[in-house]
Every structure is written in C-alpha cells, then in structure tokens.
Short mmCIF file of C-alpha atoms in Angstrom, two decimals:
data_model
loop_
_atom_site.label_atom_id
_atom_site.label_comp_id
_atom_site.label_asym_id
_atom_site.label_seq_id
_atom_site.Cartn_x
_atom_site.Cartn_y
_atom_site.Cartn_z
CA MET J 8 205.78 87.74 139.78
CA THR J 9 204.48 87.45 142.90
CA SER J 10 201.61 90.09 144.58
CA SER J 11 204.66 91.22 146.99
CA HIS J 12 206.77 91.99 144.06
CA ARG J 13 204.15 94.22 142.93
CA ASP J 14 203.51 96.06 146.25
CA ALA J 15 207.28 96.60 146.77
CA GLN J 16 208.16 100.15 146.09
CA VAL J 17 211.15 99.09 143.75
CA PRO J 18 210.92 99.53 139.88
CA TRP J 19 210.68 96.20 138.74
CA PRO J 20 211.79 95.33 135.92
CA ARG J 21 214.70 97.44 134.77
CA SER J 22 213.93 100.25 132.09
CA GLU J 23 217.30 101.62 132.18
CA PRO J 24 220.51 100.27 131.50
CA PRO J 25 223.28 99.48 134.33
CA ALA J 26 225.40 102.95 134.90
CA LEU J 27 228.53 103.74 136.53
CA THR J 28 226.70 106.81 138.52
CA PRO J 29 223.40 105.59 140.42
CA GLY J 30 220.22 106.50 138.35
CA SER J 31 216.69 106.84 139.52
CA GLU J 32 215.89 103.23 139.78
CA GLN J 33 219.36 102.51 141.91
CA ALA J 34 218.53 105.44 144.15
CA GLU J 35 214.80 103.84 144.82
CA ILE J 36 216.27 100.49 145.51
CA ARG J 37 218.71 101.88 148.23
CA GLU J 38 216.03 103.81 149.59
CA THR J 39 213.33 100.94 150.13
CA ILE J 40 216.33 98.76 151.02
CA ARG J 41 217.50 100.84 154.08
CA GLY J 42 214.02 101.49 154.88
CA VAL J 43 213.25 97.89 155.54
CA LEU J 44 216.51 97.30 157.29
CA ALA J 45 216.56 100.64 159.98
CA LYS J 46 212.95 98.98 161.04
CA TYR J 47 214.13 94.95 161.02
CA SER J 48 217.61 95.45 161.62
CA THR J 49 218.75 97.57 164.24
CA ILE J 50 222.25 96.64 165.93
CA GLU J 51 220.02 95.12 168.90
CA GLN J 52 218.07 92.89 166.61
CA VAL J 53 221.37 91.92 164.93
CA ARG J 54 222.70 90.79 167.99
CA ALA J 55 219.73 88.62 169.00
CA ALA J 56 219.06 87.30 165.75
CA ALA J 57 222.95 85.99 165.67
CA ASP J 58 222.41 84.19 169.04
CA SER J 59 219.19 82.78 168.00
CA ALA J 60 219.25 78.81 166.88
CA SER J 61 219.25 79.58 163.24
CA GLY J 62 221.89 82.41 163.39
CA TYR J 63 219.67 84.86 161.40
CA SER J 64 215.84 86.09 161.77
CA VAL J 65 213.92 83.72 159.59
CA ASP J 66 211.03 86.95 159.60
CA LEU J 67 213.47 89.38 158.29
CA TRP J 68 214.94 86.76 155.76
CA LYS J 69 211.21 85.98 154.42
CA ARG J 70 210.71 89.65 153.91
CA LEU J 71 213.93 90.07 151.76
CA VAL J 72 213.07 87.55 149.60
CA THR J 73 209.30 88.29 149.08
CA ASP J 74 209.55 92.06 149.43
CA MET J 75 213.13 92.87 147.86
CA SER J 76 213.47 90.06 146.13
CA VAL J 77 217.27 89.55 146.92
CA THR J 78 217.36 86.31 145.53
CA SER J 79 216.02 86.68 141.93
CA LEU J 80 216.89 90.37 141.33
CA ALA J 81 220.32 89.99 139.60
CA VAL J 82 218.63 86.86 137.81
CA PRO J 83 218.03 86.94 134.18
CA GLU J 84 213.79 86.98 133.16
CA ALA J 85 214.62 84.01 131.25
CA THR J 86 215.51 82.13 134.35
CA GLY J 87 213.00 83.32 136.52
CA GLY J 88 214.31 86.48 138.28
CA LEU J 89 213.95 90.00 137.48
CA GLY J 90 216.48 90.83 134.93
CA TYR J 91 218.99 92.90 136.92
CA GLY J 92 222.45 92.44 137.85
CA MET J 93 225.22 93.27 140.06
CA VAL J 94 224.65 97.13 140.12
CA GLU J 95 221.45 96.45 142.11
CA LEU J 96 222.36 93.43 143.88
CA GLY J 97 225.83 95.50 144.88
CA ILE J 98 223.36 98.31 146.48
CA ILE J 99 221.70 95.62 148.43
CA LEU J 100 224.81 93.83 149.31
CA GLU J 101 226.15 97.74 150.40
CA GLU J 102 223.09 98.37 152.59
CA CYS J 103 223.20 94.94 154.26
CA GLY J 104 226.89 95.55 155.21
CA ARG J 105 225.89 99.00 156.73
CA ALA J 106 223.08 97.45 158.70
CA LEU J 107 225.74 94.88 159.53
CA VAL J 108 222.64 92.08 158.23
CA VAL J 109 222.86 88.50 159.67
CA GLU J 110 220.49 87.40 157.03
CA PRO J 111 222.03 85.19 154.13
CA VAL J 112 222.19 87.37 151.74
CA TYR J 113 225.99 87.40 151.05
CA GLN J 114 226.03 83.58 150.94
CA HIS J 115 222.62 82.56 149.51
CA ALA J 116 221.47 85.77 147.57
CA ALA J 117 224.61 86.63 146.15
CA VAL J 118 226.84 83.33 145.94
CA GLY J 119 224.42 80.49 146.31
CA VAL J 120 222.01 81.76 143.48
CA ARG J 121 225.30 82.18 141.42
CA ALA J 122 226.38 78.85 141.94
CA MET J 123 222.85 77.29 141.23
CA MET J 124 222.57 79.36 138.02
CA GLU J 125 226.02 77.58 136.61
CA ALA J 126 224.08 74.46 136.29
CA GLY J 127 221.27 75.80 134.62
CA ASN J 128 217.28 75.58 134.91
CA SER J 129 216.47 73.02 137.64
CA ASP J 130 213.93 72.61 140.22
CA LEU J 131 216.75 73.30 142.71
CA LEU J 132 217.05 76.61 141.53
CA GLU J 133 213.89 77.56 141.60
CA GLU J 134 213.51 76.35 145.31
CA VAL J 135 216.69 78.69 145.67
CA LEU J 136 215.08 81.45 144.41
CA ASP J 137 211.87 81.58 146.12
CA GLY J 138 213.79 81.29 149.08
CA THR J 139 212.16 78.04 150.34
CA THR J 140 215.97 76.29 150.13
CA VAL J 141 218.57 78.07 151.56
CA ALA J 142 222.08 77.36 149.96
CA ALA J 143 225.41 78.06 151.31
CA VAL J 144 228.53 77.41 149.17
CA SER J 145 231.82 76.68 150.32
CA ALA J 146 235.32 78.25 149.44
CA LEU J 147 235.77 75.79 146.36
CA THR J 148 239.52 75.58 147.06
CA ALA J 149 241.52 72.36 147.53
CA GLU J 150 242.24 73.93 151.33
CA SER J 151 238.28 74.09 151.79
CA ASP J 152 237.05 70.87 150.25
CA ASP J 153 238.35 67.33 151.04
CA LEU J 154 235.94 65.60 149.47
CA ASP J 155 235.72 62.41 146.92
CA ALA J 156 233.01 61.80 144.84
CA HIS J 157 231.84 58.23 143.35
CA ARG J 158 228.82 56.65 140.97
CA ALA J 159 226.84 54.65 143.19
CA ASP J 160 224.35 52.83 141.03
CA ASP J 161 222.32 56.03 139.48
CA GLU J 162 223.60 58.40 141.64
CA TRP J 163 226.53 60.46 143.07
CA VAL J 164 227.71 60.01 146.73
CA LEU J 165 230.35 62.05 148.79
CA THR J 166 232.75 61.13 151.25
CA GLY J 167 234.91 63.66 153.32
CA GLN J 168 234.95 66.95 155.00
CA VAL J 169 233.90 70.55 153.92
CA ARG J 170 235.36 73.45 156.48
CA PHE J 171 234.85 77.17 156.54
CA VAL J 172 231.54 76.73 154.93
CA VAL J 173 229.81 80.33 155.75
CA GLY J 174 226.34 79.90 156.79
CA GLY J 175 226.68 76.19 156.69
CA GLY J 176 225.05 75.12 159.66
CA GLY J 177 221.94 77.43 159.01
CA ALA J 178 221.52 75.86 155.35
CA ASP J 179 219.75 73.67 153.61
CA VAL J 180 222.08 72.92 150.69
CA ILE J 181 225.50 73.46 150.17
CA VAL J 182 227.82 73.64 147.06
CA VAL J 183 230.99 72.19 147.41
CA SER J 184 233.57 71.15 144.81
CA ALA J 185 234.67 67.30 144.87
CA ARG J 186 237.16 65.09 143.12
CA SER J 187 235.32 62.50 140.67
CA PRO J 188 237.55 59.93 138.90
CA GLU J 189 237.56 62.47 135.58
CA GLY J 190 238.65 65.53 137.52
CA ILE J 191 237.14 68.22 139.98
CA ALA J 192 233.32 68.57 139.72
CA LEU J 193 230.87 71.02 141.50
CA PHE J 194 228.22 68.96 143.57
CA ALA J 195 225.23 70.42 145.93
CA VAL J 196 224.24 68.10 148.80
CA SER J 197 221.89 68.52 151.46
CA THR J 198 223.26 69.12 155.25
CA LYS J 199 220.41 66.56 155.88
CA ASN J 200 222.78 63.78 154.48
CA ALA J 201 225.47 64.95 156.59
CA SER J 202 226.96 62.60 159.28
CA THR J 203 228.74 65.42 161.48
CA ALA J 204 228.38 69.16 161.36
CA HIS J 205 230.30 71.72 164.08
CA ASP J 206 230.27 75.28 164.06
CA ARG J 207 233.54 76.76 164.04
CA ARG J 208 234.92 79.33 166.50
CA VAL J 209 235.33 82.51 164.56
CA VAL J 210 236.30 86.12 165.26
CA ASP J 211 232.60 87.09 163.68
CA SER J 212 229.81 85.95 165.47
CA THR J 213 227.17 87.73 163.15
CA ARG J 214 228.51 85.48 160.30
CA ARG J 215 228.78 81.78 161.51
CA GLN J 216 230.70 79.14 159.59
CA ALA J 217 230.82 75.47 159.89
CA ASP J 218 232.80 72.48 159.20
CA ILE J 219 230.61 69.50 157.92
CA SER J 220 231.45 65.66 157.16
CA PHE J 221 230.13 63.70 154.69
CA ASP J 222 230.13 59.51 154.40
CA ARG J 223 228.63 58.34 150.98
CA ALA J 224 225.83 61.08 150.98
CA SER J 225 223.75 61.32 148.08
CA ALA J 226 224.80 64.68 146.13
CA ARG J 227 223.32 66.17 142.69
CA LEU J 228 226.03 67.03 139.99
CA LEU J 229 225.53 70.55 139.27
CA VAL J 230 228.45 71.37 136.97
CA PRO J 231 230.64 68.42 135.08
CA VAL J 232 234.32 68.51 135.22
CA ASP J 233 234.67 70.26 131.98
CA ARG J 234 233.22 73.16 132.94
CA ALA J 235 234.12 73.30 136.82
CA VAL J 236 236.98 75.44 136.46
CA ASP J 237 235.52 78.20 134.92
CA ALA J 238 232.28 78.15 137.14
CA ILE J 239 234.71 78.13 139.94
CA ALA J 240 236.18 81.24 139.20
CA ARG J 241 232.69 82.78 138.12
CA ILE J 242 231.43 82.02 141.50
CA GLN J 243 234.33 83.30 143.29
CA ASN J 244 234.39 86.62 141.27
CA VAL J 245 231.10 87.18 142.56
CA ALA J 246 231.88 86.23 146.18
CA THR J 247 234.68 88.83 146.06
CA LEU J 248 232.53 91.53 144.56
CA ALA J 249 229.81 90.52 147.10
CA LEU J 250 232.19 91.26 149.94
CA ALA J 251 233.45 94.35 148.41
CA CYS J 252 230.19 95.97 148.17
CA GLU J 253 229.48 95.02 151.91
CA ASN J 254 232.51 96.37 152.93
CA THR J 255 231.69 99.61 151.47
CA GLY J 256 228.45 100.17 153.26
CA ILE J 257 230.51 99.08 156.62
CA ALA J 258 232.59 101.60 155.91
CA ASP J 259 229.82 104.13 155.30
CA ALA J 260 228.23 103.05 158.48
CA LEU J 261 231.15 103.43 160.59
CA LEU J 262 231.97 107.04 159.00
CA GLN J 263 228.67 108.40 159.86
CA MET J 264 228.89 106.76 163.15
CA THR J 265 232.25 108.36 163.98
CA LEU J 266 230.62 111.49 162.46
CA ASP J 267 227.91 111.59 165.06
CA HIS J 268 230.08 110.77 167.98
CA VAL J 269 232.94 113.38 167.50
CA LYS J 270 229.87 116.30 167.09
CA THR J 271 228.38 115.80 170.26
CA ARG J 272 231.61 114.43 172.28
CA HIS J 273 233.18 117.35 173.89
CA GLN J 274 236.65 118.46 175.39
CA PHE J 275 238.03 121.64 176.49
CA GLY J 276 234.76 122.69 175.88
CA ARG J 277 234.09 122.42 172.26
CA PRO J 278 233.46 119.34 170.24
CA ILE J 279 236.37 116.86 169.43
CA GLY J 280 235.40 117.01 165.64
CA SER J 281 236.05 120.81 165.36
CA PHE J 282 239.79 119.90 166.06
CA GLN J 283 242.05 120.05 162.95
CA ALA J 284 243.56 116.41 163.80
CA ILE J 285 240.35 114.97 164.13
CA LYS J 286 239.17 116.78 161.00
CA HIS J 287 242.11 115.21 159.01
CA ARG J 288 241.55 111.59 160.03
CA LEU J 289 237.61 112.12 159.34
CA ALA J 290 238.67 113.27 155.93
CA ASP J 291 240.94 110.24 154.95
CA MET J 292 238.01 108.05 155.99
CA LEU J 293 235.94 109.91 153.64
CA ILE J 294 238.34 109.26 150.65
CA GLU J 295 238.62 105.77 151.41
CA LEU J 296 235.19 105.38 151.69
CA GLU J 297 234.95 107.05 148.33
CA ARG J 298 237.71 105.42 146.69
CA ALA J 299 236.00 101.76 147.73
CA ARG J 300 232.16 103.30 146.39
CA SER J 301 233.94 103.50 143.27
CA ALA J 302 235.82 100.54 142.98
CA ALA J 303 232.81 98.67 143.83
CA ARG J 304 230.20 100.13 141.93
CA TYR J 305 232.49 100.01 138.67
CA ALA J 306 233.38 96.31 139.09
CA ALA J 307 229.71 95.42 139.17
CA ALA J 308 228.97 97.29 136.00
CA VAL J 309 231.80 95.84 134.20
CA ARG J 310 230.45 92.42 135.22
CA ASP J 311 227.44 93.12 134.15
CA GLU J 312 228.67 94.08 130.69
CA ASP J 313 230.85 91.30 130.25
CA PRO J 314 231.19 88.49 133.62
CA ASP J 315 234.39 86.94 131.92
CA GLU J 316 236.15 90.31 131.31
CA ALA J 317 235.52 91.43 135.00
CA ARG J 318 238.18 89.75 137.11
CA LEU J 319 240.86 92.33 137.06
CA ALA J 320 238.26 95.12 137.93
CA ILE J 321 236.50 92.72 140.52
CA ALA J 322 240.00 92.14 141.97
CA VAL J 323 240.98 95.51 142.49
CA ALA J 324 237.44 96.35 143.94
CA GLY J 325 238.31 93.42 146.46
CA ALA J 326 241.61 94.97 147.57
CA VAL J 327 240.67 98.80 147.50
CA CYS J 328 237.20 97.92 149.40
CA GLY J 329 239.17 95.59 152.02
CA ASP J 330 241.73 98.27 152.77
CA ALA J 331 239.07 100.68 153.17
CA ALA J 332 236.83 98.80 155.64
CA VAL J 333 239.56 98.26 157.62
CA HIS J 334 241.38 101.41 157.74
CA VAL J 335 237.73 102.90 158.66
CA ALA J 336 237.25 100.51 161.34
CA HIS J 337 240.40 101.07 163.01
CA GLU J 338 240.00 104.81 162.79
CA ALA J 339 236.17 104.45 164.04
CA VAL J 340 237.04 102.39 166.97
CA GLN J 341 239.88 105.05 168.40
CA LEU J 342 237.81 108.22 167.53
CA HIS J 343 235.51 106.83 169.83
CA GLY J 344 237.74 106.29 172.31
CA GLY J 345 237.69 104.17 175.29
CA VAL J 346 234.09 103.43 174.32
CA GLY J 347 235.02 101.85 170.95
CA PHE J 348 237.02 98.99 172.71
CA THR J 349 233.67 97.75 174.36
CA TRP J 350 231.91 94.97 173.69
CA GLU J 351 228.76 96.99 174.03
CA HIS J 352 229.41 99.66 171.34
CA SER J 353 228.27 98.60 167.73
CA ALA J 354 231.64 99.77 166.41
CA HIS J 355 232.82 96.44 167.80
CA SER J 356 230.77 94.50 165.78
CA TYR J 357 231.43 95.94 162.54
CA PHE J 358 235.08 95.63 163.51
CA ARG J 359 234.91 92.18 163.74
CA ARG J 360 232.85 91.45 160.87
CA VAL J 361 235.33 93.57 158.92
CA LEU J 362 238.41 90.88 160.26
CA GLY J 363 235.91 88.10 159.28
CA ASN J 364 235.57 89.56 155.50
CA GLU J 365 239.13 89.47 155.26
CA ALA J 366 239.50 85.81 155.70
CA LEU J 367 236.61 84.88 153.79
CA GLN J 368 238.06 85.50 149.94
CA GLY J 369 241.48 86.81 150.76
CA ASP J 370 242.83 90.51 152.26
CA SER J 371 243.83 92.87 150.09
CA ARG J 372 247.35 91.36 149.65
CA ALA J 373 246.24 88.44 148.07
CA HIS J 374 244.13 90.36 145.74
CA ARG J 375 246.82 92.32 144.74
CA ALA J 376 248.52 89.13 144.10
CA ARG J 377 245.74 88.14 141.64
CA ILE J 378 246.14 91.54 140.00
CA ALA J 379 249.71 91.12 139.73
CA ASP J 380 249.16 87.70 137.89
CA PHE J 381 246.36 89.05 135.47
CA LEU J 382 248.58 91.54 134.32
CA ALA J 383 251.90 88.99 134.52
CA VAL J 384 253.74 91.31 136.42
#
C-alpha cells in the first residue's frame, strides 16, 4: 500500500461484509469521493477537460488513482488490490456520474481492470492497477470488433478495425476480441501499434469514442478461445453494472439541480415548486431515483457474492437505471424552462451523457430482452 493510500480518508481495507444498505465504510467512501469531485470536477472543469487534447484531466486522474485507489479498489488483495468489491466501486461510479466525470473511471477502473483480471496476474495488470497504463475495452461484439488474429513467429498479430471504443483515443492499450484460427479470443493491443485512429462524432462530447485500425499489429493474448465467451460475458456484465451506477448518480444530480431551480424560480409571486403539478413531477423523479439506486446496489451486492449468478440482477439494474436517468433528464430539462435547453446550462451536458450511455451497453428495451432470455420467456 502506498503512502497516498494510507493518507486517504477511506477505511482500507474492508472490515465489514458487503451489504444492501450502506454501512459506515460505504458512507466514508462516498463522502471522500464527493469532496474530491466537488473541488476538482465542477461542470466548468469537466467541460474544459473534455475539450483538452487527452479528453480528461490528467491531474485529476492521477489523484483518483493514488488518493481514491479507483483502479485497485475492487480487486482482490491477492491480485494486488484492496479487497473491496462492486458495492464500493459502484459508489465511486455513482459519484462520478453525479459530477459528470470525464476521467476514465468507467472505461479503465471498472471495465478495463475487469478485462485484465480475466488474464490473471501479469505485468500489464500491474501497470493498469497503478494507472501508468490507461486501458480501454471495445464493446467485444461482432458489430464493433472486425479483427483477425494470426501467429507470426512467436507472437500474435492483429489486422482489421475496432469501432466505438470508449476512450480509445486516449488509451495506451485496448482490449479487443479477434478471430483466431481456433475461434474468438481476447487480446490486448497497444494504441502505438495502430495504423489509423479517428475520434467519432458522438452525442456526448464528455465521453469520446474512437475507431482504430490495425495492420499486423503485435498483440498479447489475454484470454484463449476456450475461456473467451465466459470472459466476454463477465466483462460486459461489469460494463452494464458500471453504467447503471453512473446513471443513478446522474439522476441524483439532475433531481437536486431541479429542486434548487424550482425553489428559486418564481411565477405569480410564488416559487414554481409550490405548484401541485410541479410537486407531482418531482415526486415521480424521486421515485425513479430510488428505484435506480436500489436496483444498482442490489446488483452490485449480488455480483460481489457470486459473479456468475448476477447476470439477471445486472440486466434489471441496466433497464431500471437507464429508464430512470432518461426520465429524470427529460423532466429536469423541461422543469428548468427555456434555460434548460441551452448549451450553457449543465443540464444539457447531463442529458447528452444519458443519451450516450444508452448507446454503450444497450437501452432499457435491450436489457429487458436479456431478462426475457434469462427467464426463458
């Protein structure tokens, strides 16, 4: 454990079992990360970082890695982590959604670390955990990964294109799926070996995506063919759960933002929040938020107990949290009146993040289709 870990005001390591209701440790983690983000991730700082060359604040990313241990938080101690789980990492992700963080917490600390852990202990995993190597993961689908893998002497080489890679332009290494002679396998390939890389035009400018091409690029085999299908399912489950937690934080921020607005905006000599019609809409937003928070927290706890049995709970969280974020975002923009539709207002950026998240791991309809498949409906 580094000195920065000891200095952080977070109770390392976990001394209580994961719980459906927040305990003292979870409350301290939330308080600490919220304090950090309130200071270093205001909406003005978010927009400035999103427009920078890297697409995020390198200084804040280093702070999140060293002071908050976002990369190693949910990694077993035997693998070099702190022994927490998705319950605690979910709190981090929720607060990152609440602050609209542009740093690679979702794509690296949640999904990238999970992908590297599928390969077991390695020097690459160590680099990812300490943040010196920034990892991104493709969608790992046939639509996103059009890559062929072949043996060349003593190494693997990849040829083809991978699309829609979240944070791909700012990553050092990307985890992809590719067709080998034996079948689909998972590989890690350095972005330095890319032949071309182009940022996509996306609805959410705070979360960049890239299309990257490779021409006989040297790659490292992470997960062989016999384990790849199960590994992909676990990685995609973590990605869905991570976005569910983030969407919960977004809904929380938008509800609070809207409450503050309707308390101060006056019509007919009284705050608009005092009108019954507005109160009903606010109550519906709160119900959606609480449903999302419960679904995400339950799915995280189930995954910590048994990852292989968590797929149904995660699909439910994906559907519920996605619906909640969309509903609250629409209501927030409308209840802010004309200002809510402007580029300058922060609600606009949150709304775009919600729409962008829908495209990453599927909207609520896609998750409900998964639920039907799981239940053989």
